[in-house]
Coordinates of N, CA and C in Angstrom, one line a residue:
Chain A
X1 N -23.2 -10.6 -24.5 CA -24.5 -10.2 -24.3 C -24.5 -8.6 -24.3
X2 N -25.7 -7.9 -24.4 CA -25.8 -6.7 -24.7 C -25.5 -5.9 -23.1
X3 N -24.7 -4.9 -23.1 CA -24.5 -3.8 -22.7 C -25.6 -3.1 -21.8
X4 N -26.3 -2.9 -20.6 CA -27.2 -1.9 -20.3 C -27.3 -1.1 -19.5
X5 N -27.4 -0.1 -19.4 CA -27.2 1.1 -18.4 C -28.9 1.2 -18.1
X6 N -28.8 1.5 -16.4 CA -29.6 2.3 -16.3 C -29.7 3.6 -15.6
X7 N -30.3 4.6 -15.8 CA -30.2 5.8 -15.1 C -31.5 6.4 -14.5
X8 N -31.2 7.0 -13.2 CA -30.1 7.2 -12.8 C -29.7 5.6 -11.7
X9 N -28.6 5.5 -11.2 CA -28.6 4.3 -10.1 C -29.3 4.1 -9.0
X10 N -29.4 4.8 -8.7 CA -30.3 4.9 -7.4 C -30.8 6.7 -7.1
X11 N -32.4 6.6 -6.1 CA -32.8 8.2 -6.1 C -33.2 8.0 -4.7
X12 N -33.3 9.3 -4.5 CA -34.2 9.3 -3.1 C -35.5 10.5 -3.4
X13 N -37.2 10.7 -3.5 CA -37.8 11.3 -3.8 C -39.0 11.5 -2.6
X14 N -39.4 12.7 -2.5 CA -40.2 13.0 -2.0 C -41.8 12.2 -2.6
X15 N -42.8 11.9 -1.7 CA -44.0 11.8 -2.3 C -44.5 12.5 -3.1
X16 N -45.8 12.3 -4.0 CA -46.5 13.2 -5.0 C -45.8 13.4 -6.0
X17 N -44.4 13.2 -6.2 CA -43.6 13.4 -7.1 C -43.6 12.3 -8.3
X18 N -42.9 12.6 -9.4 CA -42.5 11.6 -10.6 C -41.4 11.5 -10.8
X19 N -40.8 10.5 -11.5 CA -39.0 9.6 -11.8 C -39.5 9.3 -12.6
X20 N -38.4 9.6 -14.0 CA -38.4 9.1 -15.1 C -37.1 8.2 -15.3
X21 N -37.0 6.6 -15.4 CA -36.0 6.0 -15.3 C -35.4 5.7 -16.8
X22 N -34.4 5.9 -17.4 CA -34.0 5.9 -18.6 C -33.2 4.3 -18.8
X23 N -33.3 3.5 -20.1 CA -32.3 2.0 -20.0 C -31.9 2.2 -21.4
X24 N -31.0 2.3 -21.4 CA -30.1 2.3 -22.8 C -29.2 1.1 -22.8
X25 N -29.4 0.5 -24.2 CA -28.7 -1.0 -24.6 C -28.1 -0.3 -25.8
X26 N -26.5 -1.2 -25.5 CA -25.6 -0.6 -26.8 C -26.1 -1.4 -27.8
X27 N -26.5 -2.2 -28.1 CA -27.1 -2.5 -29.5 C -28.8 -3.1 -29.7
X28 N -29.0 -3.0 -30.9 CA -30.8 -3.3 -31.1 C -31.3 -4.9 -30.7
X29 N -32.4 -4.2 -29.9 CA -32.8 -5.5 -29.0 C -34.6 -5.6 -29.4
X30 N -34.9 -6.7 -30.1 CA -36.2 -6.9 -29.8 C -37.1 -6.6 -29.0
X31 N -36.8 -6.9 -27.5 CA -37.6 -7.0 -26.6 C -37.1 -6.3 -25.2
X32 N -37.6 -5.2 -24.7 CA -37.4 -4.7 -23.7 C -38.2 -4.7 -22.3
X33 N -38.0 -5.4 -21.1 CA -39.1 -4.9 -19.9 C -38.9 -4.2 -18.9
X34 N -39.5 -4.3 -18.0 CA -40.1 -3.3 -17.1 C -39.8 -4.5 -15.5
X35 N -39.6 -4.3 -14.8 CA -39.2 -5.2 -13.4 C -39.6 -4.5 -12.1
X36 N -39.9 -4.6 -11.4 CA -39.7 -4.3 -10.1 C -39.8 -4.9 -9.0
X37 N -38.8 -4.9 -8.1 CA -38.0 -5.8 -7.4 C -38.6 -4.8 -5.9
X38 N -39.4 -5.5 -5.2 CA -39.5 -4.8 -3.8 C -38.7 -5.2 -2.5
X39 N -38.3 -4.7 -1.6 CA -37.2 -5.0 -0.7 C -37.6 -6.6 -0.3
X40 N -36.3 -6.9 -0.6 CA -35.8 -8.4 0.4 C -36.8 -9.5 -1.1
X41 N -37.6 -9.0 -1.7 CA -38.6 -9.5 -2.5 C -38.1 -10.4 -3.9
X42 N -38.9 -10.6 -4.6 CA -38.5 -11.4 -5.7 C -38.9 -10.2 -7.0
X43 N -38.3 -10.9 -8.3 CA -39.0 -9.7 -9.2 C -40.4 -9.8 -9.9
X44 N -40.9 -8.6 -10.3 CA -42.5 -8.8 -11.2 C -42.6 -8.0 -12.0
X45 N -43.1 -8.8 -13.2 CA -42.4 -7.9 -14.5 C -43.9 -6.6 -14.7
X46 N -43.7 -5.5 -14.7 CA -44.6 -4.2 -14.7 C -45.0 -4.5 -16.2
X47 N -44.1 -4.2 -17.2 CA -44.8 -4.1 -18.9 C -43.7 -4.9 -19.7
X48 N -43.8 -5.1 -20.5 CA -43.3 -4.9 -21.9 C -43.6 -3.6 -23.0
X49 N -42.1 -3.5 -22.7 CA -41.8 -2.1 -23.5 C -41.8 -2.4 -25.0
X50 N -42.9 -1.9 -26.3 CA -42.9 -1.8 -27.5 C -42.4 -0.8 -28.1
X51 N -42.0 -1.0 -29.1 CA -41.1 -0.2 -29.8 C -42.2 0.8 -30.8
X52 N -42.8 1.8 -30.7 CA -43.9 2.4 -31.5 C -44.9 2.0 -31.3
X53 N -45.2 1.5 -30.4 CA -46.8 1.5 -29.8 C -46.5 1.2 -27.7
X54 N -48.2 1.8 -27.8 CA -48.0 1.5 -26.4 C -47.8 -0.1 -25.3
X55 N -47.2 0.0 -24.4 CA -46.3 -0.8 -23.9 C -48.0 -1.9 -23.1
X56 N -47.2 -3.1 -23.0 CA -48.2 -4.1 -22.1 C -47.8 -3.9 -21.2
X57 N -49.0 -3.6 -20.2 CA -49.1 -4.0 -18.9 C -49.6 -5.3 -18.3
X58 N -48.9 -6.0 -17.1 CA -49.0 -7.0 -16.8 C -50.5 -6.6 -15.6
X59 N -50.8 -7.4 -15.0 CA -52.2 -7.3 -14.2 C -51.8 -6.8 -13.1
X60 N -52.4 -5.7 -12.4 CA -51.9 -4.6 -11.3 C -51.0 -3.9 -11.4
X61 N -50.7 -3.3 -12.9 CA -50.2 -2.1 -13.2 C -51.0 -1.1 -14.6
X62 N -50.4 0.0 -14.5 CA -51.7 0.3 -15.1 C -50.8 1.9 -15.8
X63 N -50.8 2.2 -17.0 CA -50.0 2.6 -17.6 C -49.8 4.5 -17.0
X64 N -51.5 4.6 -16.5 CA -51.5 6.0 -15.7 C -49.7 6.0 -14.6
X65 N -50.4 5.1 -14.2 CA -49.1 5.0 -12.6 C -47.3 5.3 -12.9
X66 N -47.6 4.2 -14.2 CA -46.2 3.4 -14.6 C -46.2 3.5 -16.4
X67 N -46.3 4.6 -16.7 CA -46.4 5.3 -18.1 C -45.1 4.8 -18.8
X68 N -44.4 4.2 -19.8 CA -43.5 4.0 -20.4 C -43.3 4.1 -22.0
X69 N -42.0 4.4 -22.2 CA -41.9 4.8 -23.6 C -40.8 4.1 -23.7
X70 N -41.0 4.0 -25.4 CA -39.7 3.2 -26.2 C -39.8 3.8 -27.5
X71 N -38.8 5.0 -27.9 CA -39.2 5.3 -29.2 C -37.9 4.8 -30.0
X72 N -37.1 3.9 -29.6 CA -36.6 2.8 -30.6 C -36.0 1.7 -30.3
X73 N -35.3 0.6 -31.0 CA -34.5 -0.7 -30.1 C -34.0 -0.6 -29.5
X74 N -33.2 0.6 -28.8 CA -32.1 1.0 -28.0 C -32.5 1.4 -26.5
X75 N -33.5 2.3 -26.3 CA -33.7 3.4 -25.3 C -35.5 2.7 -25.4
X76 N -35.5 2.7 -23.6 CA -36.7 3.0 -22.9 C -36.6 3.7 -21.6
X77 N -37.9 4.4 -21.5 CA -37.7 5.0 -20.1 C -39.1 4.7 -19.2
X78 N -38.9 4.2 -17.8 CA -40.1 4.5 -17.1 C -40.6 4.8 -16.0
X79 N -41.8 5.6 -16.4 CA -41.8 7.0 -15.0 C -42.7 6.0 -13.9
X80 N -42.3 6.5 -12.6 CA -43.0 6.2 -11.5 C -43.9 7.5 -11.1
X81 N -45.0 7.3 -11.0 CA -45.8 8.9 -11.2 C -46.6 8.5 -9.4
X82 N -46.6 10.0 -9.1 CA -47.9 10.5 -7.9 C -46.8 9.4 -7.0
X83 N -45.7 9.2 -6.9 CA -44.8 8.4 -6.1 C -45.4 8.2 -4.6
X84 N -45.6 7.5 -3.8 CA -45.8 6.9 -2.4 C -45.0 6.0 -1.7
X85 N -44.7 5.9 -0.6 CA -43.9 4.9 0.4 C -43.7 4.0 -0.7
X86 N -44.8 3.2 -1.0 CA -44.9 1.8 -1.0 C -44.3 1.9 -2.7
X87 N -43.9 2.7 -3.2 CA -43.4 2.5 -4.4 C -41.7 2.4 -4.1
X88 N -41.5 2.5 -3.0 CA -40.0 2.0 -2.9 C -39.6 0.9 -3.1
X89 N -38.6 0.7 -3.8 CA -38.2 -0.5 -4.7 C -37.3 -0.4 -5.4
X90 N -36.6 -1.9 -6.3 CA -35.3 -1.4 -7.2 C -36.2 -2.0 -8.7
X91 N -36.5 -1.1 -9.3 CA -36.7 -1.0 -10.5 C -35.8 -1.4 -11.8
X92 N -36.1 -2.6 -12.5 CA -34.7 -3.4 -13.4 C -35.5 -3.2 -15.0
X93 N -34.7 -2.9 -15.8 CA -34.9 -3.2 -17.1 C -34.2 -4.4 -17.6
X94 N -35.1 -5.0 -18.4 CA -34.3 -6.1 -19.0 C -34.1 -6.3 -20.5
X95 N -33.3 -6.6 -21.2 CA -33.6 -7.3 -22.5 C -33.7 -8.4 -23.1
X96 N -34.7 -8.8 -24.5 CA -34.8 -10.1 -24.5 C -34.5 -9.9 -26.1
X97 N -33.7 -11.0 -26.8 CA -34.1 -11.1 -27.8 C -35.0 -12.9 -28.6
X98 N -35.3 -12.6 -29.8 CA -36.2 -14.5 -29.9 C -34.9 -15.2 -29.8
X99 N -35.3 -16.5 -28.5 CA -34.2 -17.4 -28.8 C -33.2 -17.1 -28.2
X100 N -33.0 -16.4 -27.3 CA -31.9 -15.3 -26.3 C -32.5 -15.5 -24.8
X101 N -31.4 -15.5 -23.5 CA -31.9 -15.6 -22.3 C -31.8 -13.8 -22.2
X102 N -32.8 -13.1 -21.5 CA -32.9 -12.2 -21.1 C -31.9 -11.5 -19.7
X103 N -30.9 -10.2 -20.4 CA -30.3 -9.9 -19.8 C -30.9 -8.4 -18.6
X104 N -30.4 -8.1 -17.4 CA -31.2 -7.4 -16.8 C -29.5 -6.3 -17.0
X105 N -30.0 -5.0 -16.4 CA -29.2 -3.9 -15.7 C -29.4 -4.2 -14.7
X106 N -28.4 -3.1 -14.2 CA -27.9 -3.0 -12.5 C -29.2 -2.5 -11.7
X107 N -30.3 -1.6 -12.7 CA -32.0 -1.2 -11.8 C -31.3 -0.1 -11.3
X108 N -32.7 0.6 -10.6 CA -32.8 2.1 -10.4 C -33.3 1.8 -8.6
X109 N -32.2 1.8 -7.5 CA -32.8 1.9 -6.1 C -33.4 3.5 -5.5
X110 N -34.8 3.1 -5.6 CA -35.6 4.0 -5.4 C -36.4 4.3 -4.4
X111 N -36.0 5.7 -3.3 CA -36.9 5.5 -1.5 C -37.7 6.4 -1.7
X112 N -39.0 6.8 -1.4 CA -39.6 7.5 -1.5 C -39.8 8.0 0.1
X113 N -39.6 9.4 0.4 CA -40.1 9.4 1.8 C -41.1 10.1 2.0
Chain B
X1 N -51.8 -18.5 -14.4 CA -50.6 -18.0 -14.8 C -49.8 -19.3 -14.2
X2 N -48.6 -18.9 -14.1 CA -47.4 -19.5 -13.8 C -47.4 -19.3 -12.4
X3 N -46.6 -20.7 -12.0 CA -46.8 -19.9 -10.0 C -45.3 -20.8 -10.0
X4 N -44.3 -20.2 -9.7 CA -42.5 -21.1 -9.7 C -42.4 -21.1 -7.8
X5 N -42.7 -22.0 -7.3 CA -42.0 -22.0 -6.0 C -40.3 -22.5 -5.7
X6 N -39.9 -21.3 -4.5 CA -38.4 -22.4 -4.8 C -38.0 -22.7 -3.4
X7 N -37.0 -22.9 -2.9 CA -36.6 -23.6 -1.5 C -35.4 -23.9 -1.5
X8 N -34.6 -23.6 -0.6 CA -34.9 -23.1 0.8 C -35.1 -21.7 0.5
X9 N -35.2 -20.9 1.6 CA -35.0 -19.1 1.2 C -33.9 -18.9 1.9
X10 N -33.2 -19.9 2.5 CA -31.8 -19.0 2.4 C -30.9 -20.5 3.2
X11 N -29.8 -20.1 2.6 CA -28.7 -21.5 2.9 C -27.7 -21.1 3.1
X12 N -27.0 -21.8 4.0 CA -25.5 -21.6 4.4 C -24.7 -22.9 4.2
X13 N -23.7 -22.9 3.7 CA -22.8 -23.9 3.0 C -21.6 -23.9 3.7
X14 N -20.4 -24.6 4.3 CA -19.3 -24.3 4.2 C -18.7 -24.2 3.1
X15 N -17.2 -23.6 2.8 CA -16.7 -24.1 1.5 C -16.2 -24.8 1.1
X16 N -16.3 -25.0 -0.1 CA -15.8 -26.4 -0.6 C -17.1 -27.6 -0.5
X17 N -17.9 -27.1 0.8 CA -19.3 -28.1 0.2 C -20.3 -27.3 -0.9
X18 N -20.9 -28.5 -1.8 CA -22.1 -28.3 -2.4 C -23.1 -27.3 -1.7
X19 N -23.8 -27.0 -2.9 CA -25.2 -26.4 -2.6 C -26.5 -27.0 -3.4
X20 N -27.5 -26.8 -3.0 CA -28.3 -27.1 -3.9 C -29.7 -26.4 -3.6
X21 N -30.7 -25.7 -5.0 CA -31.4 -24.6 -4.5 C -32.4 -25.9 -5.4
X22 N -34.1 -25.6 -5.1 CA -35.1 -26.3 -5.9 C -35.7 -25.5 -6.5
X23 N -37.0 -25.6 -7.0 CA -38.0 -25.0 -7.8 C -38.6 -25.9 -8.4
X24 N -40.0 -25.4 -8.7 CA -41.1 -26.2 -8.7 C -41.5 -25.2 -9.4
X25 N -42.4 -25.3 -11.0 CA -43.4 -24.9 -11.8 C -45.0 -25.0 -11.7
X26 N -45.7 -24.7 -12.2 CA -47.1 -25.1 -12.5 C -47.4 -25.2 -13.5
X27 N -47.1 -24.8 -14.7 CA -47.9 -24.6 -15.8 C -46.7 -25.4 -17.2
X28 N -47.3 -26.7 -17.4 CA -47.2 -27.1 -18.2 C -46.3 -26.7 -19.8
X29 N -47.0 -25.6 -19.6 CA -46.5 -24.9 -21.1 C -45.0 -24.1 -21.0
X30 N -44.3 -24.4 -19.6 CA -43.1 -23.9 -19.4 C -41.9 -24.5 -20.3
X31 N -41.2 -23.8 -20.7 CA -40.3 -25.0 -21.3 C -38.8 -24.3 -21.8
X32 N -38.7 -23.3 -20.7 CA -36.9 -22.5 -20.5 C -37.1 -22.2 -19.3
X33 N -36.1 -22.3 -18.8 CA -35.9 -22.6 -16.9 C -34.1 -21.6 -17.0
X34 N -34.8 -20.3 -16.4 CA -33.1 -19.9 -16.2 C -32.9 -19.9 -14.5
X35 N -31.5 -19.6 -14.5 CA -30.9 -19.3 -13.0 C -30.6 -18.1 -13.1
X36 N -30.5 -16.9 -11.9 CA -30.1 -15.8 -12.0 C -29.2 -15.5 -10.8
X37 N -28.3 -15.0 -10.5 CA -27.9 -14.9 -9.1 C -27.5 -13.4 -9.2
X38 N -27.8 -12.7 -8.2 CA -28.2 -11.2 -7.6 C -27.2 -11.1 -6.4
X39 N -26.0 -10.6 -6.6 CA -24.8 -9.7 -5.7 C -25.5 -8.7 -5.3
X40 N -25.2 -7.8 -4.0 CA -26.3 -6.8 -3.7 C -25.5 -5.5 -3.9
X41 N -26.1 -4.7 -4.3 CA -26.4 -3.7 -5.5 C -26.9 -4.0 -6.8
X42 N -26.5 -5.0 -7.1 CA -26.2 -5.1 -9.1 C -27.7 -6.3 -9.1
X43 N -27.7 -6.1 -10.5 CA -29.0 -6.6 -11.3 C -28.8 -7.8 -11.2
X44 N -29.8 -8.9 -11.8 CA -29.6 -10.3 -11.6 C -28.4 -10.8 -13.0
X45 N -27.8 -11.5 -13.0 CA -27.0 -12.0 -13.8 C -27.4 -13.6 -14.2
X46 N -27.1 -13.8 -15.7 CA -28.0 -15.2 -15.8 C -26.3 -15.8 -15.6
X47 N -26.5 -17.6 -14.7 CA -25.8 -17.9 -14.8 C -25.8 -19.3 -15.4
X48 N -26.8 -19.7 -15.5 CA -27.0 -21.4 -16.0 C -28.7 -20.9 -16.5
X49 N -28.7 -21.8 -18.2 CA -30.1 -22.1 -18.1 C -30.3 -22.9 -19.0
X50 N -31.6 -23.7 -18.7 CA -32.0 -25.1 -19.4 C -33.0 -25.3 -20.3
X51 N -33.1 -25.7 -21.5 CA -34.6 -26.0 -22.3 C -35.3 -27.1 -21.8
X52 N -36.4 -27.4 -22.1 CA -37.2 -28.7 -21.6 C -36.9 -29.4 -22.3
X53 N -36.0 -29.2 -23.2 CA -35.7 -31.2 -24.2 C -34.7 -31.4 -23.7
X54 N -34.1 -31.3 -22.7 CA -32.8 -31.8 -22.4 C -32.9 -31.5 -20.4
X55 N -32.3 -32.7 -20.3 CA -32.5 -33.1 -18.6 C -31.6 -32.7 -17.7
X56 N -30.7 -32.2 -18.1 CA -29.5 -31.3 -17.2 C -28.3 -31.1 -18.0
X57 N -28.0 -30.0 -17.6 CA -26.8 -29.5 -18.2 C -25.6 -29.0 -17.2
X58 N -24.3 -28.9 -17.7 CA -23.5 -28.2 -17.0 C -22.6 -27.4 -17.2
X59 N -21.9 -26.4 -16.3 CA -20.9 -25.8 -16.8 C -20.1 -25.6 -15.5
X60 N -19.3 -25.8 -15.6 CA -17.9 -26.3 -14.8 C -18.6 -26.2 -13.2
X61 N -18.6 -25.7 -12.2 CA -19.4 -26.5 -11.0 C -20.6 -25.9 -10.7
X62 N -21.7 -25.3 -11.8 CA -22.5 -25.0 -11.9 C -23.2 -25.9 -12.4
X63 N -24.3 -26.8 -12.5 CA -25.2 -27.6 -13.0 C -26.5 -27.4 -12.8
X64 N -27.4 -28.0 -13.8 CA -29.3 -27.6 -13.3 C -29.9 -28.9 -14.0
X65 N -30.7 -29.4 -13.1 CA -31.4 -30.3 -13.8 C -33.3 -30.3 -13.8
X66 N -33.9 -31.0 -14.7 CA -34.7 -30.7 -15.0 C -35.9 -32.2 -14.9
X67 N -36.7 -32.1 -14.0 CA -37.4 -33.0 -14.6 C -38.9 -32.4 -15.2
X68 N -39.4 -32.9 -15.6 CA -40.3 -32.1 -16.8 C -41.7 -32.5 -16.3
X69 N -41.8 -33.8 -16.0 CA -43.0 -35.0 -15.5 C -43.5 -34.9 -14.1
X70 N -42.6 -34.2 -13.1 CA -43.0 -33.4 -11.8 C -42.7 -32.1 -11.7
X71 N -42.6 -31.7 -12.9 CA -42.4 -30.0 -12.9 C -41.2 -29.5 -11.8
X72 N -40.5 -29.8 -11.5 CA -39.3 -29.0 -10.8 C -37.8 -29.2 -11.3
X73 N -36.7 -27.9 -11.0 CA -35.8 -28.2 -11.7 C -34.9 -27.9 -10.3
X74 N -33.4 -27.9 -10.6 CA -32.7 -28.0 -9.6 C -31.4 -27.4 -9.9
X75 N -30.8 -26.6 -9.0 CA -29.2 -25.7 -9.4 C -28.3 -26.4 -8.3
X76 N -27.2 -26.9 -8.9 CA -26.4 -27.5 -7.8 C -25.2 -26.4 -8.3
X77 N -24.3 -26.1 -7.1 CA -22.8 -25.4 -7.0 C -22.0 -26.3 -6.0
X78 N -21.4 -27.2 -6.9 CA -20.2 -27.7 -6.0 C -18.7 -27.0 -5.7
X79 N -18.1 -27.6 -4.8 CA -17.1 -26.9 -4.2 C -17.6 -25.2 -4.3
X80 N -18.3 -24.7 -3.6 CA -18.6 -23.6 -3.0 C -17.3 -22.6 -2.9
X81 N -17.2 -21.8 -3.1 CA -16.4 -20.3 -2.8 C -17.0 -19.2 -2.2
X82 N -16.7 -18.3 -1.2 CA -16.9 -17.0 -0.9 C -17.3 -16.8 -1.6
X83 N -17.2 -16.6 -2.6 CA -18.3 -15.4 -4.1 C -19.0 -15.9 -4.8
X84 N -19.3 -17.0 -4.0 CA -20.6 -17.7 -4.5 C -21.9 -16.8 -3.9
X85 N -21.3 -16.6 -2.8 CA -22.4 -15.9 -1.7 C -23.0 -14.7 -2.5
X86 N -24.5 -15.1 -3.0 CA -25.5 -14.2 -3.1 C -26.9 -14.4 -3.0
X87 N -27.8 -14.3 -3.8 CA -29.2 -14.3 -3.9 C -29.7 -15.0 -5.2
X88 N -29.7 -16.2 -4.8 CA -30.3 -16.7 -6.5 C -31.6 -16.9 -6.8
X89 N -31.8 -16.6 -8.2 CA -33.6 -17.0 -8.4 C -33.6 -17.8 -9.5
X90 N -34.6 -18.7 -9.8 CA -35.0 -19.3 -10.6 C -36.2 -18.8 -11.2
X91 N -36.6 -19.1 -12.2 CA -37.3 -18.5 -13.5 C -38.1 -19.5 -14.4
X92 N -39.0 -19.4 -15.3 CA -39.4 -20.0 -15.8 C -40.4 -19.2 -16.8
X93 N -40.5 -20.1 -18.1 CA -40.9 -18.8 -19.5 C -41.3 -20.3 -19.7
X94 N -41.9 -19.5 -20.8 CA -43.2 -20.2 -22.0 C -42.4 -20.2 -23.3
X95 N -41.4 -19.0 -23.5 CA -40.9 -18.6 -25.0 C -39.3 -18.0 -24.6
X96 N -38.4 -18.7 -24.8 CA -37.3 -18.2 -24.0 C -37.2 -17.0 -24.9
X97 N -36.7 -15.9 -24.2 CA -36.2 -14.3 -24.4 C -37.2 -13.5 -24.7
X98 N -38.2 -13.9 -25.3 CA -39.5 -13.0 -25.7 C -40.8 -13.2 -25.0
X99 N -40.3 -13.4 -24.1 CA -41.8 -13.4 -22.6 C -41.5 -13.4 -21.1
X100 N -42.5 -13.1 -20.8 CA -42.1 -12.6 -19.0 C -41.5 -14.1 -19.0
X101 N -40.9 -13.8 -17.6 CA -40.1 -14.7 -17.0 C -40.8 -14.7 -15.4
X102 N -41.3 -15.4 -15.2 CA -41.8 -15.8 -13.4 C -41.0 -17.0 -12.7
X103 N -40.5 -15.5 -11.3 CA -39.1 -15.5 -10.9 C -39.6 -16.2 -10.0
X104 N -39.2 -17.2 -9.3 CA -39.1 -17.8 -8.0 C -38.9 -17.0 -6.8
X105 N -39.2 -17.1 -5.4 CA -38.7 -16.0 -4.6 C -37.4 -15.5 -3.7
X106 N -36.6 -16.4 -4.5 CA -35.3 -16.5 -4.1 C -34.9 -17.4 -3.1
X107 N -33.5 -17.4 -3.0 CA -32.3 -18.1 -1.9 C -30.9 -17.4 -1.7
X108 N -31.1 -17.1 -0.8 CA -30.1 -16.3 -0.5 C -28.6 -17.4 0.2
X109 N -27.7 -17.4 -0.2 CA -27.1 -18.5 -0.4 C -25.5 -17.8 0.6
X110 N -24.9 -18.1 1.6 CA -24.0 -17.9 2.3 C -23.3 -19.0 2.3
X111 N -21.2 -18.8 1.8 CA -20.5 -19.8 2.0 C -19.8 -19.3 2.6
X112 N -19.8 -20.0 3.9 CA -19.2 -19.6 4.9 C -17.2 -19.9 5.1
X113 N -16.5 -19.2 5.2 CA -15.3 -19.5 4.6 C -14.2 -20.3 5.8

């Protein structure tokens, strides 16, 4: 299965602020997403990352907040913007390809204080 | 949408006994059922997963079965080990690898040694 980093591993950020989370897959993947995992919680997928166009958002996220980019098979990044308490969480990328179980990274553990 | 309930939310095993985790679907049009289990730090890892044409499968003391007609599927780990002990979720898609996946809320699974 494919290879995926994500960066950085974990942050700790002040409020009002933004994190740009980077996921790099060693080889070309169809389908890229967006996760977020809230403490002790289960996961819920934020978007699907497209490759040259803008990304789907699932229902209660909203691209202002949770802005993402993919400018090819390999690399997406996605920012947590105007950060607050309650965006603390571990943030996962995953990939999917057709016909493929969807592999996740290790996520981005992120406190906001 | 999809609503996956699963059960128990957390279990304790001795080792060397079985486990066994449930899950329950709603929506009909599911028809790829993965297992994920979550070490803490690290991302979910897929460890067993099943199509809806086929009623259980196995791989050496991991197994999952499926009934289709009451919507719920099932993860058995026999002979238990220490490093079994994690956080497992179940999942459920409409299009395996190219669609969200809705995660169950987990079981946190302790084998007590």
């Amino acid at each position: 299965s494919a290879v995926i980093s994500q960066k950085p591993s974990r942050d700790i950020c002040q409020r009002g602020t933004s994190l740009t989370i980077q996921c790099q897959v060693d080889s070309q993947v169809t389908m890229m997403f967006w996760y977020r995992q809230q403490p002790g919680q289960s996961l819920t997928l934020i978007a699907t990352a497209n490759q040259g166009s803008e990304a789907t958002y699932e229902s209660g996220f909203v691209i202002d907040k949770f802005p993402i980019s993919r400018p090819n098979l390999t690399f997406s990044t996605l920012t947590v913007s105007n950060m607050s308490p309650e965006d603390s969480s571990i943030y996962l990328c995953s990939v999917g390809q057709n016909n493929q179980p969807q592999h996740f990274g290790d996520g981005t553990r992120l406190s906001i204080l | 949408g999809e609503n996956v309930e699963q059960h128990p939310s957390t279990l304790s095993v001795q080792e060397g006994d079985s486990a066994v985790i449930k899950c329950t679907y709603s929506d009909s049009a599911s028809n790829y059922f993965p297992w994920y289990k979550q070490e803490l730090g690290k991302g979910p890892q897929l460890i067993i997963d099943i199509r809806s044409n086929v009623g259980e499968k196995k791989d050496q003391r991991i197994a999952v079965t499926l009934n289709k007609t009451a919507k719920h599927f099932s993860l058995h780990i026999t002979e238990t080990q220490p490093e079994d002990s994690a956080v497992y979720f179940c999942a459920a898609s409409s299009l395996l690898g190219a669609n969200n996946l809705f995660f169950g809320t987990g079981t946190r699974l302790t084998v007590i040694p």
